[in-house]
Coordinates of C-alpha atoms in Angstrom, one line a residue:
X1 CA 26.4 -10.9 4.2
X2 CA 23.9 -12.1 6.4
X3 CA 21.8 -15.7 6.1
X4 CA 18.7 -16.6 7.4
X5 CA 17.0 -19.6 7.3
X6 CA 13.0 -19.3 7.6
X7 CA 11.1 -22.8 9.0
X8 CA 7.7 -23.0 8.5
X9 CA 4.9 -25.8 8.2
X10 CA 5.6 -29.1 7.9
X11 CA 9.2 -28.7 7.3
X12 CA 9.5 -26.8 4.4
X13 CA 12.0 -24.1 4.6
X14 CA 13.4 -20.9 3.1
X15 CA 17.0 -19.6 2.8
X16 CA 17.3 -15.7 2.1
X17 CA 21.1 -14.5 1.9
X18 CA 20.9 -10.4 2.9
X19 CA 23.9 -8.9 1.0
X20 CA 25.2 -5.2 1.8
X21 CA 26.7 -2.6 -0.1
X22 CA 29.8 -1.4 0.2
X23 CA 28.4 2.3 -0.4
X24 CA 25.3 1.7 1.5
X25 CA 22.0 4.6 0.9
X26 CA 19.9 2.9 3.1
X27 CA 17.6 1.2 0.6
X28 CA 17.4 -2.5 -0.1
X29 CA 15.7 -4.3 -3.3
X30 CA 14.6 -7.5 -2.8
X31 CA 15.1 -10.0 -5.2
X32 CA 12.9 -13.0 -6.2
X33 CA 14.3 -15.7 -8.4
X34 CA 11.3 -18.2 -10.1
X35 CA 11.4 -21.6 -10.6
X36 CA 14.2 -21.9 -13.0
X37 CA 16.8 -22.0 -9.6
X38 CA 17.8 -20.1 -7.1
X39 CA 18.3 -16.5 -7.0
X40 CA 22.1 -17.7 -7.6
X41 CA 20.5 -17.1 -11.4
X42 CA 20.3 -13.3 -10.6
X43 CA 23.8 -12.6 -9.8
X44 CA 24.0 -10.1 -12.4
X45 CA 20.6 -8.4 -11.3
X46 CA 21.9 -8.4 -7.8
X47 CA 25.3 -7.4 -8.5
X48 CA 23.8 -4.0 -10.6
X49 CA 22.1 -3.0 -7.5
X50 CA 24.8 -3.6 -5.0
X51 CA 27.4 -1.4 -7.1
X52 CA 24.8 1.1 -6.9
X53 CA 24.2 1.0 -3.6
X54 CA 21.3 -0.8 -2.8
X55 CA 21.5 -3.8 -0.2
X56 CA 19.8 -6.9 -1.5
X57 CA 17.9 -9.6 0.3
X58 CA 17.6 -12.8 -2.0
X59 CA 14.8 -15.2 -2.2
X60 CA 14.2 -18.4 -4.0
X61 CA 10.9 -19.8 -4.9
X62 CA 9.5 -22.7 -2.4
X63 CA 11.4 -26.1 -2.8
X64 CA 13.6 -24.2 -5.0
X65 CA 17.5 -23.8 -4.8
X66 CA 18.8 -23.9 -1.6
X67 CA 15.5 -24.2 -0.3
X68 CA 14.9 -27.9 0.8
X69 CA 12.5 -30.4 -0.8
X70 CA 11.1 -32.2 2.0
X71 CA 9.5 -35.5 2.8
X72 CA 5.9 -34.5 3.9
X73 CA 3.1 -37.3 5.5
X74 CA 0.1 -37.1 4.1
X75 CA -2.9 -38.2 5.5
X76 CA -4.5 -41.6 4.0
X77 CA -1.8 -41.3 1.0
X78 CA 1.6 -41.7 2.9
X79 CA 4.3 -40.0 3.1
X80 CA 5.7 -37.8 -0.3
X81 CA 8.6 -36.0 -1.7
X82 CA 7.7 -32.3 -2.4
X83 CA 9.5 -30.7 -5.6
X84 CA 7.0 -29.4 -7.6
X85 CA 4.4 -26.1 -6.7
X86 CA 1.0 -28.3 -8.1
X87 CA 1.9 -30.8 -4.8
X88 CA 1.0 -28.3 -2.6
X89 CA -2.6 -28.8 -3.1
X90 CA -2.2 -32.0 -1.1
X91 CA -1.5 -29.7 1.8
X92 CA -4.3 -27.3 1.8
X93 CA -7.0 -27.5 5.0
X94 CA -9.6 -25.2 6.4
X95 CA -6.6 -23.8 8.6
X96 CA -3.9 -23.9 6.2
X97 CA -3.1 -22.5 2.9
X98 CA 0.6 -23.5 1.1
X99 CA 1.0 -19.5 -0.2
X100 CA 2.0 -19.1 3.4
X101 CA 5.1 -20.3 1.9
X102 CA 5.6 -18.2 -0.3
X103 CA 4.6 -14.9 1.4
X104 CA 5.7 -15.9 5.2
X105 CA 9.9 -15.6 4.2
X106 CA 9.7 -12.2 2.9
X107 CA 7.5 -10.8 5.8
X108 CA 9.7 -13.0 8.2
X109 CA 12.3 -11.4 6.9
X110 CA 11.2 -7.7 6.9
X111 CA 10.1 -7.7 10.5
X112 CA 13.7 -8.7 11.3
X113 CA 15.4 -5.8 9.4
X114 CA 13.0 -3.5 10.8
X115 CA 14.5 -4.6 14.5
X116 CA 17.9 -5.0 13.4
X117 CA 18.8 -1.8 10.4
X118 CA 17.4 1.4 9.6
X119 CA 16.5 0.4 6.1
X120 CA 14.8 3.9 4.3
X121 CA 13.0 2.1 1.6
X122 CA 12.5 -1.2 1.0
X123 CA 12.1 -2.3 -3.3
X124 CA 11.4 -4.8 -4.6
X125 CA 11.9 -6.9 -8.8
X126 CA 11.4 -10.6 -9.5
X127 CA 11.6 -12.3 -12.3
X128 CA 8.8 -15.2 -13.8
X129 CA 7.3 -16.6 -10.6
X130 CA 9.6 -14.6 -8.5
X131 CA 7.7 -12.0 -10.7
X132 CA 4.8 -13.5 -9.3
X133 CA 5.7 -12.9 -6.1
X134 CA 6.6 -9.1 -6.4
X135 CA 3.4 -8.7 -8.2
X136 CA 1.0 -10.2 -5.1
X137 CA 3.1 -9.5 -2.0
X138 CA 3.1 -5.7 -2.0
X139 CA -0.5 -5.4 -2.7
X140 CA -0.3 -7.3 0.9
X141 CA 2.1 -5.4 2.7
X142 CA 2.7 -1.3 2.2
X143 CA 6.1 -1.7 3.5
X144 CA 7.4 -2.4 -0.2
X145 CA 7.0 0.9 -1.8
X146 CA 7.9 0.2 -5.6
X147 CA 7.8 -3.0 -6.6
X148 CA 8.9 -4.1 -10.4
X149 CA 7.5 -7.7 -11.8
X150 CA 9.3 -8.7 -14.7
X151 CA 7.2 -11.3 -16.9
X152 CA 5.1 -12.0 -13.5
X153 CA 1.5 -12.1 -14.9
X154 CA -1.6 -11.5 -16.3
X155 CA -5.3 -11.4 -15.4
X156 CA -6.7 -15.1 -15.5
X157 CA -9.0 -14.3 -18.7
X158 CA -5.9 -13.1 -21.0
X159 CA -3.9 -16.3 -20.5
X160 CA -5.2 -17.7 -23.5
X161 CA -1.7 -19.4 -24.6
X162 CA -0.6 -22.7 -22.5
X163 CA 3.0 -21.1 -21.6
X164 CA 1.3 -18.6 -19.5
X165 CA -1.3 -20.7 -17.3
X166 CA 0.8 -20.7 -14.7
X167 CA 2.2 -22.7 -11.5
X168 CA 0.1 -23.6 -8.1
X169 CA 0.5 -20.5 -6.7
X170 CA -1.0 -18.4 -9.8
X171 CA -4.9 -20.2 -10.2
X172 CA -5.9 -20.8 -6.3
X173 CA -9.7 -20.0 -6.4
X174 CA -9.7 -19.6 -3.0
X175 CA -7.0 -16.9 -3.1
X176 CA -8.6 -15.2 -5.9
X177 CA -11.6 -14.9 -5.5
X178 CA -10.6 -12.5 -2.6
X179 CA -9.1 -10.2 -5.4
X180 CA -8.3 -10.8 -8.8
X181 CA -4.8 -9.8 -10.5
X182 CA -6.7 -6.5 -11.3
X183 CA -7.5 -6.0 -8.2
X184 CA -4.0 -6.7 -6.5
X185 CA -2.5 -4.8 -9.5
X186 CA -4.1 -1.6 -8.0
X187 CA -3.4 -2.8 -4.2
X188 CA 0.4 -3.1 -4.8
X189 CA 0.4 0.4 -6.9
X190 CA -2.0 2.3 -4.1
X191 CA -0.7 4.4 -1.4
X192 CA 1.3 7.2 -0.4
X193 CA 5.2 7.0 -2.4
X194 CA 4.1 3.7 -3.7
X195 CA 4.6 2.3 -7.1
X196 CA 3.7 -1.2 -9.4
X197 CA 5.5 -1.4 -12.9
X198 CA 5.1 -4.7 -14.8
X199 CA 7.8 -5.2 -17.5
X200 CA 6.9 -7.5 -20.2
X201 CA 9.5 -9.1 -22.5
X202 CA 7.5 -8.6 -26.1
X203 CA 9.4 -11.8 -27.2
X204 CA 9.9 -14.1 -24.5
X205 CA 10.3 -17.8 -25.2
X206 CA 9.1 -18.9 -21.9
X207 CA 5.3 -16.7 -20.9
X208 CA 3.2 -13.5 -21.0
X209 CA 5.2 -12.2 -23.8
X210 CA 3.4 -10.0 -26.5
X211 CA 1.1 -7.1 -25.5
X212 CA -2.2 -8.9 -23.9
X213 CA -1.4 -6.2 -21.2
X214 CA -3.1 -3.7 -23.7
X215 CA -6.4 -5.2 -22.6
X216 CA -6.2 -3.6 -19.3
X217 CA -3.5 -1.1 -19.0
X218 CA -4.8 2.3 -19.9
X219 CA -8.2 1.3 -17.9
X220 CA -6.0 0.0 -15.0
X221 CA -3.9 3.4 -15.2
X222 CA -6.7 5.7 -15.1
X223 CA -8.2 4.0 -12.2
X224 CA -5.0 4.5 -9.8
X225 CA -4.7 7.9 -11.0
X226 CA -8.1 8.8 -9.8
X227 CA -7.0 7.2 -6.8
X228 CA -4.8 10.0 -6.4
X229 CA -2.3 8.4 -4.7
X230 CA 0.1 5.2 -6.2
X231 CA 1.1 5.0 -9.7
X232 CA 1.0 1.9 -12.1
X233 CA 3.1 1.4 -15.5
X234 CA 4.3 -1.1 -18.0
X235 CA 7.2 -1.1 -19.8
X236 CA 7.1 -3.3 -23.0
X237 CA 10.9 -4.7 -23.6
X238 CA 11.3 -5.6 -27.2
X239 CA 15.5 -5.4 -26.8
X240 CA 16.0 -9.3 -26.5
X241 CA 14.3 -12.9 -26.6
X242 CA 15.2 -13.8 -23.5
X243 CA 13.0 -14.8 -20.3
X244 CA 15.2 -12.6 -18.4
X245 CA 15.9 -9.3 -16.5
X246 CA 17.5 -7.6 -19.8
X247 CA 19.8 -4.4 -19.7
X248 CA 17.1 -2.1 -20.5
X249 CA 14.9 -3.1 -18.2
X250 CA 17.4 -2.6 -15.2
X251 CA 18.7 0.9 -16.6
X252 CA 15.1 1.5 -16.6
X253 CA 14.3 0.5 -13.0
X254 CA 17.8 1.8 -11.8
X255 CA 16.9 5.1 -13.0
X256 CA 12.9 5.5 -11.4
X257 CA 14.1 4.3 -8.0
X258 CA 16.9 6.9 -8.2
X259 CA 14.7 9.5 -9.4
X260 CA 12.8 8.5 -6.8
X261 CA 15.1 9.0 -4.0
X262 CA 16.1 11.8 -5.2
X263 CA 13.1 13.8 -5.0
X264 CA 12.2 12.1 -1.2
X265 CA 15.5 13.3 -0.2
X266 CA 14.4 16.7 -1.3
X267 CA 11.5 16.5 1.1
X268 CA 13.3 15.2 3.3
X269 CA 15.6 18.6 3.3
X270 CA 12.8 20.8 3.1
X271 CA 10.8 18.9 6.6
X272 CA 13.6 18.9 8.5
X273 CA 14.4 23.3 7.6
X274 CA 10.9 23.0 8.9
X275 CA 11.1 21.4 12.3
X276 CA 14.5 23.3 12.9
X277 CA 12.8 27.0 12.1
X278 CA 10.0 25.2 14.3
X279 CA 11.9 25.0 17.4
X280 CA 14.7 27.7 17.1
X281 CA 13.1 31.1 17.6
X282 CA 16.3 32.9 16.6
X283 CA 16.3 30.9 13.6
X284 CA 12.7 31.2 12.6
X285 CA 13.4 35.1 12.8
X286 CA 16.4 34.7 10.7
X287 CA 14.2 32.7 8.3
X288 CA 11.5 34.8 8.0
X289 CA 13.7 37.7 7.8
X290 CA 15.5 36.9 4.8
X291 CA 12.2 35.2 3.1
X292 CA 10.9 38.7 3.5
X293 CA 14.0 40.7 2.5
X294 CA 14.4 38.6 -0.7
X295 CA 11.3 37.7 -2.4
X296 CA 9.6 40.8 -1.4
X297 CA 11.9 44.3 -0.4
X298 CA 14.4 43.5 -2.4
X299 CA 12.1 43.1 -5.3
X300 CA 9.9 45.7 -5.0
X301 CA 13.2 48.2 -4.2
X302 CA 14.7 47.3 -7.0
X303 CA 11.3 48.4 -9.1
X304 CA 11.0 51.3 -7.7
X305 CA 14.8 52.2 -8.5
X306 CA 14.5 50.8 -11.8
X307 CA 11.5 53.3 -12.7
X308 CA 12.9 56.3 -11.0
X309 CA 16.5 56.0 -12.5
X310 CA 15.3 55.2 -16.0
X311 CA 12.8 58.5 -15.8
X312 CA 14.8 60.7 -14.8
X313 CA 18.0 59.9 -16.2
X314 CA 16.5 58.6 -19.8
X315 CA 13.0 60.4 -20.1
X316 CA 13.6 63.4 -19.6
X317 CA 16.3 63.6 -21.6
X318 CA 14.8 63.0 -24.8
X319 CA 11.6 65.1 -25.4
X320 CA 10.4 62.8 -27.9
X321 CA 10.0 60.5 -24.7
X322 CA 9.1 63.4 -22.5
X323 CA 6.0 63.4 -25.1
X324 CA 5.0 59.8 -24.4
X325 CA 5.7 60.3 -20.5
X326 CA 4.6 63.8 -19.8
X327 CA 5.5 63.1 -15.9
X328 CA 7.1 60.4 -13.8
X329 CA 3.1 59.2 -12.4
X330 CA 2.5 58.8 -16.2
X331 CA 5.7 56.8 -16.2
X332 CA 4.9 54.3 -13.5
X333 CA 1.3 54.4 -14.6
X334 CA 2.1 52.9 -18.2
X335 CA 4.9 50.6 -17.7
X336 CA 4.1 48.0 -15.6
X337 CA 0.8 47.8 -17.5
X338 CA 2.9 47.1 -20.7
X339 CA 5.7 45.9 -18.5
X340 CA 4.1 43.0 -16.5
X341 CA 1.9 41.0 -18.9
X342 CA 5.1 41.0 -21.0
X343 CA 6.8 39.5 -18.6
X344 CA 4.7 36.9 -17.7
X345 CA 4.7 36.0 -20.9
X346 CA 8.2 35.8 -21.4
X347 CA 8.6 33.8 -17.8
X348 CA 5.6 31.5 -19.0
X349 CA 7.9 30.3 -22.3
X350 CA 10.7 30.4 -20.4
X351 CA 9.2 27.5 -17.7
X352 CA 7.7 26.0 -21.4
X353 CA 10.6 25.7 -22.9
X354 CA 12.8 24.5 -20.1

């Protein structure tokens, strides 16, 4: 386990506990608690991806948890106890804006594992205003290349209930009128290997539960598709009325990142056969070699023996056959024009069915 401790602008801190696993894969997820405590509250969440391999880093929200609560000076009001997100606004200047705190410990904190570990991937899930969190920092930094925001948000004009208005940190003009949540939405899914998912609780008794997402999500999706690079998704969890990370949705998340590695490490293979027949002559020989013998002699050898054995060992045996194939040219004439459309056809439901 490692700890750092993050000190930023007039005081106010941030404590992020790094934990390994035991069976490290050279990933890490990192996890944002919201404001209901510290990311103490996700010891189950953090727990899943540990036994599965996955190192977690572990934030808490500003002023939150173990994260202090400190006595700031204001100017012309004195000095005042911060605990609560909506103070920050007493802090905001020309040359200062309070998200700092809120983004500054997770890039703080990624700039000292790139120096310090070899990370592969970096994740990252949140939950309320930790959902927040993992919704708008990815569309700042690519480094996070799927990030999953579990009841995190919605666009400004679909918060029509007064559970789902939101915190500081979710309704600064200034911020937003930069980009909207649309607009960050298809900043955190865009790039190369990158992915957004927003998981909604249908019935959660805390905010953004229903399906208000159905305003935008199809529209949303077809516009990173034609991107052509990034994928967005929602997952609507009706299993529970909790405001939590439920079962289902961390089997669900569990199983894309997973999927995910699996096919990257597949790519990974195939680059790295590349660069080695690159630089080994012998080997590229060797390579090319057996490419050729196996996809294409071998193939077309065994054809050819397949017609010429089956002629003259079956055709002209039987003259009924002899009648049909009057002479071996005839023979390889009318077969593979019967012969390969059929079995086309039969590959093409093969690859259908399987």
């Amino acid at each position: 386990i490692d700890k750092l401790s993050i000190e930023m602008t007039n005081g106010v801190n941030s404590i992020v506990y790094i934990f390994h696993a035991e069976q490290n894969n050279e990933q890490l997820m990192i996890y944002h608690q919201g404001h209901s405590g510290g990311f103490i509250n996700g010891k189950s969440t953090i727990n899943s991806f540990l036994r599965n391999g996955y190192s977690v880093m572990a934030f808490s929200m500003p002023l939150v948890g173990m994260n202090n609560q400190p006595t700031i000076n204001i100017e012309n009001i004195g000095p005042i106890k911060f605990f609560e997100h909506d103070q920050f606004k007493l802090l905001e200047s020309e040359n200062f804006s309070p998200l700092n705190y809120f983004f500054s410990p997770i890039n703080h904190s990624l700039n000292y594992l790139d120096l310090n570990y070899n990370f592969k991937n970096y994740y990252m899930i949140g939950i309320s205003g930790g959902g927040w969190t993992s919704t708008i920092y990815p569309a700042l930094d690519t480094r996070i290349s799927k990030s999953f925001a579990v009841s995190g948000s919605l666009p400004i004009p679909l918060r029509v209930n007064p559970q789902d208005i939101g915190d500081y940190e979710q309704l600064v003009p200034n911020f937003y009128n930069i980009a909207n949540y649309l607009e960050l939405y298809v900043m955190s899914s865009y790039g190369h290997n990158r992915e957004f998912i927003q998981v909604f609780n249908k019935y959660d008794p805390c905010c953004f539960s229903g399906t208000l997402f159905e305003n935008y999500e199809k529209e949303l999706y077809d516009i990173v598709s034609k991107l052509n690079s990034g994928n967005f998704e929602i997952i609507l969890d009706d299993t529970h009325r909790k405001h939590e990370i439920s079962e289902f949705a961390l089997n669900s998340i569990l199983k894309k990142i997973q999927t995910w590695s699996r096919i990257i490490s597949d790519i990974d293979i195939v680059q790295k056969i590349r660069i080695r027949v690159k630089r080994n002559l012998g080997y590229r020989g060797w390579f090319y070699f057996r490419q050729g013998w196996s996809v294409y002699f071998a193939f077309i050898f065994a054809a050819i023996n397949t017609l010429t054995v089956t002629y003259f060992l079956a055709i002209e045996n039987y003259p009924f056959l002899k009648e049909i194939f009057p002479s071996f040219l005839h023979y390889i004439i009318i077969v593979p024009l019967i012969g390969i459309p059929f079995l086309v056809l039969i590959g093409y439901a093969h690859y259908k069915r399987t």
